[in-house]
Short mmCIF file of C-alpha atoms and ligand atoms in Angstrom, two decimals:
data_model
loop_
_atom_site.label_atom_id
_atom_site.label_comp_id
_atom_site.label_asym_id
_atom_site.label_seq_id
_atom_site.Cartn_x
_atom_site.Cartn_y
_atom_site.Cartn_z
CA UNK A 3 -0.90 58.12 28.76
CA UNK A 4 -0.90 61.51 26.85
CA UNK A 5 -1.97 60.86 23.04
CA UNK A 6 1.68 60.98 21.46
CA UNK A 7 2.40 57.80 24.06
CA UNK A 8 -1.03 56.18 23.42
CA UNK A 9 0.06 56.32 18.99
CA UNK A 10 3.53 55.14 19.89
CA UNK A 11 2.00 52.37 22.41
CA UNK A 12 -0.46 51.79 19.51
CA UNK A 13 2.05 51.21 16.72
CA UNK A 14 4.37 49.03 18.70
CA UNK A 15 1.55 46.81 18.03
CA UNK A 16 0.60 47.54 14.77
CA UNK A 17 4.16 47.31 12.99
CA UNK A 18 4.46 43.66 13.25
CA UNK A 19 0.76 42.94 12.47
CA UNK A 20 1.34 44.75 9.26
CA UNK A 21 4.81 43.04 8.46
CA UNK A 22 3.73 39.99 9.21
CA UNK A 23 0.02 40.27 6.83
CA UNK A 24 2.36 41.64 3.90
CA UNK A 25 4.70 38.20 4.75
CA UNK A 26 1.70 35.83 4.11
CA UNK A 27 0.33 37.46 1.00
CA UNK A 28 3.64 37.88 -0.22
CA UNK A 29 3.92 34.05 0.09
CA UNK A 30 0.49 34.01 -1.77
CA UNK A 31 1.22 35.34 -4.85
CA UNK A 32 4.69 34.39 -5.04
CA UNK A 33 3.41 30.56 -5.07
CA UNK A 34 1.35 29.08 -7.65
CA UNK A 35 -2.35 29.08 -6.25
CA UNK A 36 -4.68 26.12 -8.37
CA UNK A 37 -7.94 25.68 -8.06
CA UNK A 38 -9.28 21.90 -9.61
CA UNK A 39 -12.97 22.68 -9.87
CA UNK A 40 -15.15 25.76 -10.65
CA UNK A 41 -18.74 25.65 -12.42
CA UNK A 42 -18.78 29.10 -13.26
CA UNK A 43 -18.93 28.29 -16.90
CA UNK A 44 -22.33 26.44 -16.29
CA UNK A 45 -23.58 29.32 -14.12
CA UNK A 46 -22.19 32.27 -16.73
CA UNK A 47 -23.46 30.67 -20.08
CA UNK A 48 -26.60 29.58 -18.12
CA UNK A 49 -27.37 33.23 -16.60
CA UNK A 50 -25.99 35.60 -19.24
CA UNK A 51 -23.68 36.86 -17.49
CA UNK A 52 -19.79 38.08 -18.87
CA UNK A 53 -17.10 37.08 -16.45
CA UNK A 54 -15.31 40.10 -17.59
CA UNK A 55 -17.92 41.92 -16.15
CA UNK A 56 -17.80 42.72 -12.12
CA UNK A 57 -19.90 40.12 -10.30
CA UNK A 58 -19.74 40.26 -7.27
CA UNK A 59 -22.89 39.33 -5.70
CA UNK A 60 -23.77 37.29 -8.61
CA UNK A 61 -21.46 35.00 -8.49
CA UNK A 62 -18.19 33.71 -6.42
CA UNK A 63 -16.09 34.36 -9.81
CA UNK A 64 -15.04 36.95 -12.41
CA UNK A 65 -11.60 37.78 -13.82
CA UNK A 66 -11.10 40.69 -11.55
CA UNK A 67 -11.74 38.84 -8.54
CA UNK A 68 -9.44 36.01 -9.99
CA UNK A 69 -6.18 38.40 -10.28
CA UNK A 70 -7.57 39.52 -6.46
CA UNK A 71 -7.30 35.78 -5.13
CA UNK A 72 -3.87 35.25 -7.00
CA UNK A 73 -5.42 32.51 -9.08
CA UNK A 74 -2.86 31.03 -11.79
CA UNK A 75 -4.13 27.56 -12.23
CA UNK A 76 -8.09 26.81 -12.23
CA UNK A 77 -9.79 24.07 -14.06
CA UNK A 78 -13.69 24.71 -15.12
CA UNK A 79 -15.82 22.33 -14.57
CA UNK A 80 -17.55 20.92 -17.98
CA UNK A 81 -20.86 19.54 -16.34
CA UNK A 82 -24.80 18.53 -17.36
CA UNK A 83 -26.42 16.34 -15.05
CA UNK A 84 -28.67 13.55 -15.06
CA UNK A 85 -31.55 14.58 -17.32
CA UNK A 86 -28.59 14.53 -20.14
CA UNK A 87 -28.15 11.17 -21.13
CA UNK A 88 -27.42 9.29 -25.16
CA UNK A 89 -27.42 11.69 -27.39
CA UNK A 90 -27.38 14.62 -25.71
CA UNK A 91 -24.49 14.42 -22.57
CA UNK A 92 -21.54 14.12 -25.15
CA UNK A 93 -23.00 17.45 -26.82
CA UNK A 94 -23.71 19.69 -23.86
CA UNK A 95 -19.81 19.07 -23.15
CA UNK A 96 -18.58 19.93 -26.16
CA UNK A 97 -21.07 23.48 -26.20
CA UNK A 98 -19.72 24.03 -22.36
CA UNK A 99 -16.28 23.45 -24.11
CA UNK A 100 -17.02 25.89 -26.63
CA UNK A 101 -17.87 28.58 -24.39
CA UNK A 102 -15.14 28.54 -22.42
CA UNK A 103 -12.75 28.30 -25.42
CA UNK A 104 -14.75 31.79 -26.64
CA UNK A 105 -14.42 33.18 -23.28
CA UNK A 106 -10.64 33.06 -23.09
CA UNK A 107 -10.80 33.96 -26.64
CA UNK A 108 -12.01 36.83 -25.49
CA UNK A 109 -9.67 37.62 -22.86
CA UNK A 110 -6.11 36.82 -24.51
CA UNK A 111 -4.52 38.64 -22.22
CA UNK A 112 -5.76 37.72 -19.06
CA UNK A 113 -6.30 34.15 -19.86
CA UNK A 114 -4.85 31.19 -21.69
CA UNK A 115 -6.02 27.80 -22.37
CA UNK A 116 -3.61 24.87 -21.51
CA UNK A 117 -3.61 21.35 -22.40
CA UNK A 118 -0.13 20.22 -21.66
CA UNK A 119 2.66 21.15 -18.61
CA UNK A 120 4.35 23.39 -21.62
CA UNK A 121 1.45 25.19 -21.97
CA UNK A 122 1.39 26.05 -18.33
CA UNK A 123 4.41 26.84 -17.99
CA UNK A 124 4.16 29.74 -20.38
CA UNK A 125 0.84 30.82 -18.79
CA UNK A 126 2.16 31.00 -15.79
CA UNK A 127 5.24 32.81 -17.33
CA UNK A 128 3.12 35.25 -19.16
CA UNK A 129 0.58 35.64 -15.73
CA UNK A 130 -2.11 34.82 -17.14
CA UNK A 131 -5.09 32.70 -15.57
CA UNK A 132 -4.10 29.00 -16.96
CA UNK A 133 -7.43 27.75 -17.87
CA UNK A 134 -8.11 23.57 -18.16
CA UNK A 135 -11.10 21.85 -18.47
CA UNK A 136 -12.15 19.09 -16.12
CA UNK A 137 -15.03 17.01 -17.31
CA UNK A 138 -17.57 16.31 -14.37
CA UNK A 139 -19.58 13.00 -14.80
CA UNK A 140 -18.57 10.03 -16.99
CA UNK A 141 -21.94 10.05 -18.30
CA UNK A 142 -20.81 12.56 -20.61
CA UNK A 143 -19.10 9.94 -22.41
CA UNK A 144 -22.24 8.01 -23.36
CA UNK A 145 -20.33 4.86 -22.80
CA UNK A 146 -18.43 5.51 -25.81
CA UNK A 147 -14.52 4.93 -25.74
CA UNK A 148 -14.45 7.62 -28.64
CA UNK A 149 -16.36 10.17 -26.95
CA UNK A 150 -13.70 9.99 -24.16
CA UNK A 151 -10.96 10.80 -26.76
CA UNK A 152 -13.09 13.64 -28.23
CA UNK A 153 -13.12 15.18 -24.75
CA UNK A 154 -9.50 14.66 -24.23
CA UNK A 155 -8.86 16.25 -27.70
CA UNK A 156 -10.93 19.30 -26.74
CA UNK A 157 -8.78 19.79 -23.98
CA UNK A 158 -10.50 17.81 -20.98
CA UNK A 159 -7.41 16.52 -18.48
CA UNK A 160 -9.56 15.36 -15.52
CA UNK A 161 -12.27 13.37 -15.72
CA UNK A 162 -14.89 12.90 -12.99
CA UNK A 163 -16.03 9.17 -13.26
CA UNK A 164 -19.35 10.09 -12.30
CA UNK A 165 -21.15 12.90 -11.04
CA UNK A 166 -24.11 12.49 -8.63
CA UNK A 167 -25.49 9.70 -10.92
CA UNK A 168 -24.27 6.10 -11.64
CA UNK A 169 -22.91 5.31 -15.00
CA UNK A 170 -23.80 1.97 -16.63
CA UNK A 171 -19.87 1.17 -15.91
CA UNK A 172 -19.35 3.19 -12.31
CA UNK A 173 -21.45 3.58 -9.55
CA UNK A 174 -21.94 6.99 -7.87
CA UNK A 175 -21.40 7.70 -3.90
CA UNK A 176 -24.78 8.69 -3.82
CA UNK A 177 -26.01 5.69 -5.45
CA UNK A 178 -23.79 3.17 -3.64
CA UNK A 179 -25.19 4.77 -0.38
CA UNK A 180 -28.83 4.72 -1.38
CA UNK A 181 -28.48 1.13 -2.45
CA UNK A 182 -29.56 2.40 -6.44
CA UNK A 183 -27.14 1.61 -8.42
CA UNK A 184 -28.84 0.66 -11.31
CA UNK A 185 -25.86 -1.89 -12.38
CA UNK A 186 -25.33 -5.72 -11.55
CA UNK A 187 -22.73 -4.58 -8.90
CA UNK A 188 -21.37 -1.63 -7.41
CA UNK A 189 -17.80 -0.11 -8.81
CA UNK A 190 -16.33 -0.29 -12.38
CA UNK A 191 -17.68 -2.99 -14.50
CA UNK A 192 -14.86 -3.81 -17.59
CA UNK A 193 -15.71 -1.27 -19.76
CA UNK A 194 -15.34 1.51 -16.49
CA UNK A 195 -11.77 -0.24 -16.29
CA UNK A 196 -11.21 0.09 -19.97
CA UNK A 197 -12.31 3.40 -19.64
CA UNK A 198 -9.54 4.12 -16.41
CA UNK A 199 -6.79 2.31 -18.56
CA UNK A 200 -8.05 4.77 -21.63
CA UNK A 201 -7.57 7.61 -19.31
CA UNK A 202 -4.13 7.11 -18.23
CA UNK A 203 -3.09 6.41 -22.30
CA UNK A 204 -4.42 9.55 -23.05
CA UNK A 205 -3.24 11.72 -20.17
CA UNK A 206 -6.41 12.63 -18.52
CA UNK A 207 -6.55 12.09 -14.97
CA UNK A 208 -8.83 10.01 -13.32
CA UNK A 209 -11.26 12.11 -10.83
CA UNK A 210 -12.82 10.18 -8.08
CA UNK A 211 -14.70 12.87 -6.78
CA UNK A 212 -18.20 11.88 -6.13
CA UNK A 213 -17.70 8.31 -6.98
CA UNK A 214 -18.63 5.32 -4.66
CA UNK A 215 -16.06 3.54 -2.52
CA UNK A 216 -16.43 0.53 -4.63
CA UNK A 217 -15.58 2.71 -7.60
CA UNK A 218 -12.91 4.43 -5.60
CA UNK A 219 -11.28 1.15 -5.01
CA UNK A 220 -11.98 -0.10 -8.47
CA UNK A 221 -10.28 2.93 -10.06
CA UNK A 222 -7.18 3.19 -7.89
CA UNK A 223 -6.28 -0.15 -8.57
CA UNK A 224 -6.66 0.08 -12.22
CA UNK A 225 -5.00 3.20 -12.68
CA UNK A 226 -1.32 3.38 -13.32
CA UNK A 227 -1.09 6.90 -13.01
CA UNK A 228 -1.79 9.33 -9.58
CA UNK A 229 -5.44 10.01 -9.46
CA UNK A 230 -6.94 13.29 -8.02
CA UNK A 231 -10.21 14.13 -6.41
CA UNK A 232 -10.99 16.98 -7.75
CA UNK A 233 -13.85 18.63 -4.72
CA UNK A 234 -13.68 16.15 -1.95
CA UNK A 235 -13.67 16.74 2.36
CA UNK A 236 -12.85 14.29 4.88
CA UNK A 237 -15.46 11.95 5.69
CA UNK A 238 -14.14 11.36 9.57
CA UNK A 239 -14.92 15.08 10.03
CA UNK A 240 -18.03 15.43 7.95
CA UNK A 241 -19.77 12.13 7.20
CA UNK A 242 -21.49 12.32 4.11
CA UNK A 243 -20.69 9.66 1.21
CA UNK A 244 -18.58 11.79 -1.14
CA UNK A 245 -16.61 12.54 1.16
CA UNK A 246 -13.20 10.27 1.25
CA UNK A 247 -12.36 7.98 5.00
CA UNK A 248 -9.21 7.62 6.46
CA UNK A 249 -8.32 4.75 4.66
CA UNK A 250 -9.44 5.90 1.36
CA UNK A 251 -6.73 8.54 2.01
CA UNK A 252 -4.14 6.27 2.06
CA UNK A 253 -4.60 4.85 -0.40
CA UNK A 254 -4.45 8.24 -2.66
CA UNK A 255 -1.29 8.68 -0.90
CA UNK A 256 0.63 5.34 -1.78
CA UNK A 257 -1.19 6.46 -5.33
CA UNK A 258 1.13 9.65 -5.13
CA UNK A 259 -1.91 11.30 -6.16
CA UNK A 260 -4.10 14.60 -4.69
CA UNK A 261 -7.29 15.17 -2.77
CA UNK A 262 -8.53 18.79 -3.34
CA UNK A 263 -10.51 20.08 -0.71
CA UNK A 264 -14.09 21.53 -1.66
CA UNK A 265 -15.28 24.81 0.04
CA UNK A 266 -19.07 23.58 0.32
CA UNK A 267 -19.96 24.38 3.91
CA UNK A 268 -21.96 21.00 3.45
CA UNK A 269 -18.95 18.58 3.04
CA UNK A 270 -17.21 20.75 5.66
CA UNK A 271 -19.13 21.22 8.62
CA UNK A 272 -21.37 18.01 9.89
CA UNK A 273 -23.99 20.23 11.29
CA UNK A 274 -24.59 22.00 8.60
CA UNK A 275 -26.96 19.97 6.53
CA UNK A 276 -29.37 19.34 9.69
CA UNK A 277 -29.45 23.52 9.38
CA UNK A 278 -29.90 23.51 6.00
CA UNK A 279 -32.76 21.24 6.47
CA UNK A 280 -34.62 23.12 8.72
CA UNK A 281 -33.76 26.09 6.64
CA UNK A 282 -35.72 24.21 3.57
CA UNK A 283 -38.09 23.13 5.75
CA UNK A 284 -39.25 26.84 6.73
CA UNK A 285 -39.64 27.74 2.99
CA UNK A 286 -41.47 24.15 1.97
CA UNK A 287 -44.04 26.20 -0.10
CA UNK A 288 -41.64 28.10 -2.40
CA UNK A 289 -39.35 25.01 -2.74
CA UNK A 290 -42.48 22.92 -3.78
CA UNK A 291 -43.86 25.38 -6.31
CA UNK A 292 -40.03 25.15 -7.55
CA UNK A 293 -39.71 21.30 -7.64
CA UNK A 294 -43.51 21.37 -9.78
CA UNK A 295 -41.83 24.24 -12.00
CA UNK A 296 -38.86 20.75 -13.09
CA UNK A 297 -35.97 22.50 -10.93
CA UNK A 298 -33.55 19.70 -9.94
CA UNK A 299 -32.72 19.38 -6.21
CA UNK A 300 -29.80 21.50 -6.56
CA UNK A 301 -31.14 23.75 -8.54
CA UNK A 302 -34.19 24.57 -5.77
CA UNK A 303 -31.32 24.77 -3.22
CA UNK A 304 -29.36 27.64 -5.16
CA UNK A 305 -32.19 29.60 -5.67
CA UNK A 306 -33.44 29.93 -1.83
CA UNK A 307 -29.88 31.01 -0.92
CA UNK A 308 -29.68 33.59 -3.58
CA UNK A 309 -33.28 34.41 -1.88
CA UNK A 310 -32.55 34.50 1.40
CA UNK A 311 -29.00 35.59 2.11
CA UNK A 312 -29.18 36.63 5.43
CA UNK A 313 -30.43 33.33 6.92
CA UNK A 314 -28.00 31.74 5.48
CA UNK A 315 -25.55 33.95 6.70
CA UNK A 316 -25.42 32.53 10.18
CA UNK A 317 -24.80 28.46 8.81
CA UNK A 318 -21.82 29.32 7.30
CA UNK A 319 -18.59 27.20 9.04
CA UNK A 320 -15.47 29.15 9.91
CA UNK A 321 -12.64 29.13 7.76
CA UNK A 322 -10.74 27.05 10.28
CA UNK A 323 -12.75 24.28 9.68
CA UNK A 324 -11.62 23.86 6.26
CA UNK A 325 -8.22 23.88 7.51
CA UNK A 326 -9.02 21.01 9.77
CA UNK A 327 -9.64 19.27 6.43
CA UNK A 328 -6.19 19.85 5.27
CA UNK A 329 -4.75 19.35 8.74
CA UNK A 330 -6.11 15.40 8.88
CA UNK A 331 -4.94 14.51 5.81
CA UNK A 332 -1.35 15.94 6.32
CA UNK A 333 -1.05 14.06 9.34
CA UNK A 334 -2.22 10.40 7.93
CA UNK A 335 -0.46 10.64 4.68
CA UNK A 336 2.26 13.95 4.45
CA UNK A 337 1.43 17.38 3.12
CA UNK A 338 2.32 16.36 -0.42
CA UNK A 339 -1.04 14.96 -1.29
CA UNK A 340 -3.49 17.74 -0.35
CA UNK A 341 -4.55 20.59 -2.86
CA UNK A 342 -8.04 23.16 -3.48
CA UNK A 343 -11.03 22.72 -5.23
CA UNK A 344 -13.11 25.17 -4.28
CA UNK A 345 -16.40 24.29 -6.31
CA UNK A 346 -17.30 27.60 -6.36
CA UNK A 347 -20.03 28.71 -8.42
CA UNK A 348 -21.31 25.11 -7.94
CA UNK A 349 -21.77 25.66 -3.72
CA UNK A 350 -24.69 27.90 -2.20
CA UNK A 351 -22.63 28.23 1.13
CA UNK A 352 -19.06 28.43 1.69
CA UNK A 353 -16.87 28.71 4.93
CA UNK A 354 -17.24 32.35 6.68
CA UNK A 355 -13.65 34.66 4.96
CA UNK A 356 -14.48 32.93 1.50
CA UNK A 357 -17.13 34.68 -0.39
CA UNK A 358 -15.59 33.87 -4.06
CA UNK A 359 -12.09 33.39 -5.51
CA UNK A 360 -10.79 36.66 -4.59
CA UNK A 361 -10.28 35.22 -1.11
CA UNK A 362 -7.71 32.54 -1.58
CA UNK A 363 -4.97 34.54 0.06
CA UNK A 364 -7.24 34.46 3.39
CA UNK A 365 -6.36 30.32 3.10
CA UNK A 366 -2.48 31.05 2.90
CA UNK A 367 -2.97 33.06 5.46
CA UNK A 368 -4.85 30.89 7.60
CA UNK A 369 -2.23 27.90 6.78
CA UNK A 370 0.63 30.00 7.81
CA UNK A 371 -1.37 30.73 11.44
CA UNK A 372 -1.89 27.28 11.34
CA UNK A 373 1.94 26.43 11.72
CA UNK A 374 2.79 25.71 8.19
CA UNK A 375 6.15 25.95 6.82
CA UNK A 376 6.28 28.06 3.72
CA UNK A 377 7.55 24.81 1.82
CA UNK A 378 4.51 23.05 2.84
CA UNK A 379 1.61 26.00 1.90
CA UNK A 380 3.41 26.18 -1.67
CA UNK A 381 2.58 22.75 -2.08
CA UNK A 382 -1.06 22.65 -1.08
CA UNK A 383 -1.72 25.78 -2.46
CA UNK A 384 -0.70 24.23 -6.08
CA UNK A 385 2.46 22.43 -6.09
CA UNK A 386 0.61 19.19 -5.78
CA UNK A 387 -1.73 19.53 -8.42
CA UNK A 388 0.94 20.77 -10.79
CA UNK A 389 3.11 17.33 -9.72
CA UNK A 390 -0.18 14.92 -10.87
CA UNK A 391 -0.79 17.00 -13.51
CA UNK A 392 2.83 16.50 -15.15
CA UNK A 393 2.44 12.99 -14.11
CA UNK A 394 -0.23 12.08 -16.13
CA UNK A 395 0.93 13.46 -19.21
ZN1 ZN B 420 -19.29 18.18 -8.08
#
């Protein structure tokens, strides 16, 4: 072929690849995209960093990047772990709380905070980033009923039951799993079910991310109200214990409420924490001097990924996987009870295609390729959350 054939053979090609690309983000920023869990708040405040500010590199979020990814709904996470406990938990949440509040303070018109569906309506109206707080670990509460309404006054609407550790009223999935819960029995005691039935009077939904089955089943049969889980994978894919089974699924479904998927390569991909391992394993001498220096577990792990980027480069999952996360929950309980939350900020690794929240449209994209109807992506990209969300209130 002589070149003028070869650019019209060429294009014949291109044309529909474009038109069909511009289709999919169209659909992306036309829908309302939510994301139910992001720690950059811990990671900004903690670092000194301004998410006004370009950070790429730094971190997965800024407001730049958000208005890139189509973002209109995300809830921060409001976390401390473990080593906060009476007298200091409730505190760190409210300071957490406080910087966020002076962060969209900041940024009036890029960001807006919202504590009721009226509030997000107008947000949404107005295009600017609807910003909720989500707070992650009921130890926060110090196992005080008024605590729990002074978060829900500051504007908390989801509440993680626990984080990683148990409560003295709910036991953790890592806990229930390790056999250390440090309670009598495993789930929620009475006060954890006065707590639940507190919840749903106040309008604050009841997370059971991260808690243990026990809890799980504890929680969803006290609470009157649709429940979400906030970060969560499928456990039938990736076994680890936060992760939700197949009949755990259900029973979110007959709940009417949401499980958000999390973007953590480690709840994704089953192989990937035997490669993470080995990957620790390698380093043992910098992770130990770490460990002696009082970095938590976590902590160690986010540091040796910032380190090393490039060997952790090759354990990332594809992006399909994640979809495989959405795609076995639609098919046991209906695409009306799946949703994102991405974790980012809180997650060293994250599927290959999804280096911060700037790449959300690559997962509309990805759902369309998928087979998707259009009615369906809406839904999972946000619809759902915004249904449990009204329904709590
Ligand atoms: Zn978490």
């Amino acid at each position: 072929m002589k070149l003028p054939e070869i650019v019209l053979f060429l294009s014949s090609f291109l044309v529909p690849v474009i038109t069909s690309a511009q289709t999919k983000n169209k659909l992306h920023f036309k829908s309302i995209v939510a994301d139910t869990h992001n720690d950059v708040i811990s990671s900004v405040t903690l670092n000194g960093l301004n998410i006004e500010d370009d950070l790429s590199g730094k971190t997965h979020t800024d407001i730049a990047r958000f208005k890139k990814g189509g973002v209109d709904i995300q809830v921060f996470s409001i976390f401390c772990d473990e080593r906060f406990g009476k007298g200091t938990a409730f505190n760190y949440a409210l300071r957490e709380m406080d910087s966020l509040d002076a962060i969209v303070k900041r940024n009036p018109s890029s960001m807006m905070l919202v504590n009721n569906p009226a509030d997000l309506k107008k947000a949404i109206k107005h295009k600017k980033i609807a910003c909720l707080k989500g707070v992650e670990g009921g130890h926060m509460i110090e196992d005080n009923l008024q605590f729990l309404d002074s978060l829900f006054n500051r504007g908390s609407r989801y509440m993680t039951l626990t984080w990683n550790n148990s409560t003295s009223w709910a036991s953790s999935a890592k806990d229930e799993k390790a056999n250390t819960v440090p309670n009598p029995t495993k789930g929620l005691n009475d006060f954890g079910k006065q707590v639940v039935k507190r919840m749903n009077e106040l309008g604050m939904m009841v997370d059971i991310s991260h808690v243990g089955e026990q809890t799980f089943w504890d929680a969803i049969s006290t609470s009157t109200r649709p429940v979400i889980a906030s970060h969560s994978c499928v456990y039938s894919i990736c076994p680890v214990p936060r992760n939700l089974n197949d009949e755990q699924i259900k029973a979110v479904g007959k709940n009417g409420g949401v499980i958000c998927i999390n973007f953590y390569s480690g709840f994704l991909d089953s192989t990937y924490l035997g490669k993470q391992k080995i990957f620790l394993a390698k380093h043992q001498l910098e992770t130990d001097s770490l460990k002696n220096a009082g970095k938590a577990a976590y902590e160690v792990e986010e540091w040796m990924y910032k380190k090393y980027p490039a060997e952790i480069q090759s354990m990332r999952p594809p992006l399909s996987l994640l979809i495989d996360h959405i795609d076995h929950i639609v098919k046991l309980i209906g695409a009306d009870h799946v949703g994102l939350g991405s974790d980012f900020d809180g997650i060293e690794s994250s599927p290959i295609g999804l280096d911060g929240v700037q790449d959300f449209p690559n997962i509309t994209t990805a759902l369309l390729e998928r087979g998707y109807s259009k009615k369906d992506v809406k839904k999972i990209l946000g619809g759902n959350f915004v249904r449990v969300f009204k329904a709590n209130m």
